[in-house]
Coordinates of C-alpha atoms in Angstrom, one line a residue:
M1 CA -9.8 -78.9 1.0
I2 CA -9.9 -81.0 -2.2
I3 CA -10.7 -84.8 -2.0
F4 CA -10.8 -86.7 -4.6
V5 CA -12.1 -89.8 -4.1
N6 CA -10.0 -92.4 -5.7
E7 CA -7.5 -91.5 -3.4
I8 CA -9.3 -92.2 -0.4
T9 CA -10.1 -95.6 -2.2
R10 CA -6.4 -96.8 -2.2
G11 CA -5.8 -95.6 1.2
L12 CA -3.7 -92.6 0.8
A13 CA -6.0 -90.1 1.9
D14 CA -3.5 -89.1 4.9
S15 CA -0.9 -87.8 2.2
P16 CA -0.4 -84.3 2.0
R17 CA -0.4 -82.9 -1.5
V18 CA -0.5 -79.3 -2.8
D19 CA -2.5 -78.4 -5.9
S20 CA -1.3 -76.2 -8.6
E21 CA -3.2 -73.2 -7.2
G22 CA -1.3 -73.9 -3.7
R23 CA -4.2 -75.0 -1.8
M24 CA -3.7 -78.4 0.2
G25 CA -6.0 -81.4 -0.3
F26 CA -5.5 -85.3 -1.6
M27 CA -4.9 -85.8 -5.1
G28 CA -5.8 -88.8 -6.7
D29 CA -2.8 -89.4 -9.0
G30 CA -0.3 -88.3 -6.4
P31 CA 2.5 -86.2 -8.4
R32 CA 3.6 -86.1 -12.0
Q33 CA 6.0 -88.5 -13.1
D34 CA 7.9 -85.5 -14.5
G35 CA 8.0 -84.1 -11.3
V36 CA 6.0 -80.1 -11.7
G37 CA 4.0 -81.9 -9.2
H38 CA 6.5 -81.7 -6.6
E39 CA 7.2 -78.4 -6.8
P40 CA 4.4 -76.9 -4.7
L41 CA 4.4 -79.7 -2.4
I42 CA 7.9 -78.6 -1.3
R43 CA 7.2 -74.9 -1.7
E44 CA 4.1 -76.1 0.9
Y45 CA 6.9 -78.0 3.2
Y46 CA 9.0 -74.9 3.4
R47 CA 6.0 -72.9 4.4
R48 CA 4.9 -75.7 7.0
I49 CA 8.4 -76.2 8.8
D50 CA 8.4 -72.6 9.2
A51 CA 5.4 -72.6 10.7
V52 CA 6.1 -75.6 12.9
D53 CA 3.6 -77.5 11.2
V54 CA 4.6 -81.0 12.6
D55 CA 2.4 -83.3 12.3
W56 CA 2.1 -82.3 8.3
V57 CA 5.8 -82.6 7.6
V58 CA 6.3 -86.0 9.7
D59 CA 3.2 -86.9 7.2
L60 CA 5.1 -86.3 4.1
F61 CA 7.8 -88.6 4.7
A62 CA 7.2 -92.3 4.0
P63 CA 7.7 -95.0 6.6
D64 CA 11.2 -96.3 5.7
A65 CA 12.1 -92.7 4.8
V66 CA 16.0 -91.7 5.4
Y67 CA 17.2 -87.9 6.1
E68 CA 20.4 -87.3 5.7
R69 CA 20.9 -83.5 7.0
A70 CA 24.2 -82.4 6.9
D71 CA 26.7 -85.1 9.0
A72 CA 23.4 -87.0 10.7
T73 CA 20.9 -89.7 9.7
Y74 CA 18.3 -90.2 10.2
D75 CA 16.8 -93.7 9.5
G76 CA 13.2 -94.3 8.9
I77 CA 9.8 -92.2 10.1
A78 CA 10.6 -92.8 14.1
A79 CA 14.0 -91.3 13.9
I80 CA 12.4 -88.3 11.6
S81 CA 9.3 -87.7 13.8
K82 CA 12.0 -87.6 16.9
F83 CA 13.7 -84.9 15.1
F84 CA 11.3 -82.7 13.9
R85 CA 9.4 -82.6 16.9
E86 CA 12.4 -83.0 20.1
D87 CA 15.9 -82.0 18.4
R88 CA 15.0 -79.2 15.7
Q89 CA 14.7 -76.5 18.0
I90 CA 15.4 -73.6 16.0
R91 CA 12.6 -71.4 14.6
G92 CA 12.6 -69.0 11.2
E93 CA 12.0 -69.2 7.7
H94 CA 13.3 -70.5 4.7
V95 CA 13.9 -68.2 1.8
I96 CA 13.8 -70.1 -1.4
D97 CA 16.5 -69.3 -4.1
R98 CA 15.8 -71.9 -6.7
I99 CA 13.7 -75.2 -7.1
W100 CA 14.3 -78.0 -9.9
T101 CA 12.3 -80.8 -10.6
D102 CA 13.6 -84.5 -12.5
G103 CA 11.2 -87.2 -12.3
D104 CA 10.5 -88.3 -8.5
S105 CA 13.2 -85.9 -7.4
V106 CA 13.4 -82.2 -6.6
A107 CA 16.7 -79.9 -5.5
A108 CA 15.8 -76.8 -4.0
T109 CA 18.1 -74.0 -2.5
G110 CA 18.2 -71.2 -0.8
E111 CA 18.6 -69.2 2.7
F112 CA 17.4 -70.6 6.2
R113 CA 17.1 -66.8 8.5
G114 CA 15.9 -67.3 12.3
R115 CA 16.7 -68.0 15.7
G116 CA 18.2 -70.9 17.6
A117 CA 16.6 -72.3 20.9
A118 CA 18.9 -69.5 22.9
G119 CA 18.0 -67.1 20.8
D120 CA 21.0 -66.6 18.7
A121 CA 21.1 -65.5 15.1
R122 CA 20.9 -69.0 12.7
N123 CA 21.4 -67.5 9.2
V124 CA 22.6 -70.2 6.7
R125 CA 22.4 -71.2 2.9
F126 CA 21.1 -74.7 2.4
A127 CA 20.7 -77.3 -0.4
D128 CA 18.1 -79.5 -0.2
V129 CA 17.6 -82.5 -2.5
W130 CA 14.1 -84.7 -2.1
M131 CA 13.5 -87.9 -3.8
F132 CA 9.8 -89.1 -4.0
D133 CA 8.2 -92.6 -3.8
A134 CA 5.1 -94.1 -6.0
D135 CA 2.6 -93.0 -3.5
G136 CA 4.3 -89.1 -3.2
R137 CA 5.9 -89.7 -0.6
V138 CA 9.3 -88.5 0.2
R139 CA 11.4 -92.1 0.7
C140 CA 15.3 -89.8 1.0
R141 CA 15.6 -86.5 1.6
Q142 CA 19.4 -84.9 1.4
S143 CA 20.3 -81.4 3.1
Y144 CA 23.3 -80.0 2.6
L145 CA 24.1 -77.1 5.1
A146 CA 27.1 -74.3 4.6
L147 CA 27.6 -74.4 8.6
G148 CA 27.0 -78.1 9.8
H149 CA 24.4 -79.9 11.4
A150 CA 24.7 -78.9 15.1
Y151 CA 24.7 -75.0 13.9
V152 CA 21.1 -75.7 12.7
E153 CA 19.8 -77.7 15.6
R154 CA 19.7 -75.4 18.4

């Protein structure tokens, strides 16, 4: 793991980052303002959620973040944490088609291929829009799902 001292002194040492070579660490200057630094982090997010690394995933969100997922809204870190820890029971793999970056915003499209809690197939196309705060944490995420929220929950 790469740790840069100035990140620790700013009090953000617990914020996950991915460097340009895909290694996890804590980068002192945070994501670049042109959005280039966000793409590896978003790719790492999909790897981590597929591995059910919920602690890492939840830590990516700012305390006052909002996650709009199809027809459901999770307002604040407590609601987001509950969703990822209790409500989201699907398991599988995100296959990313493309990621676009623009400043503090990122968009990703792809397909989720997996299983619901009952073992039934869950394959759905998605588009995610991510917005980051100045500390490099997600302040807003919007997920658009081809078949609706309930389809990819259980």
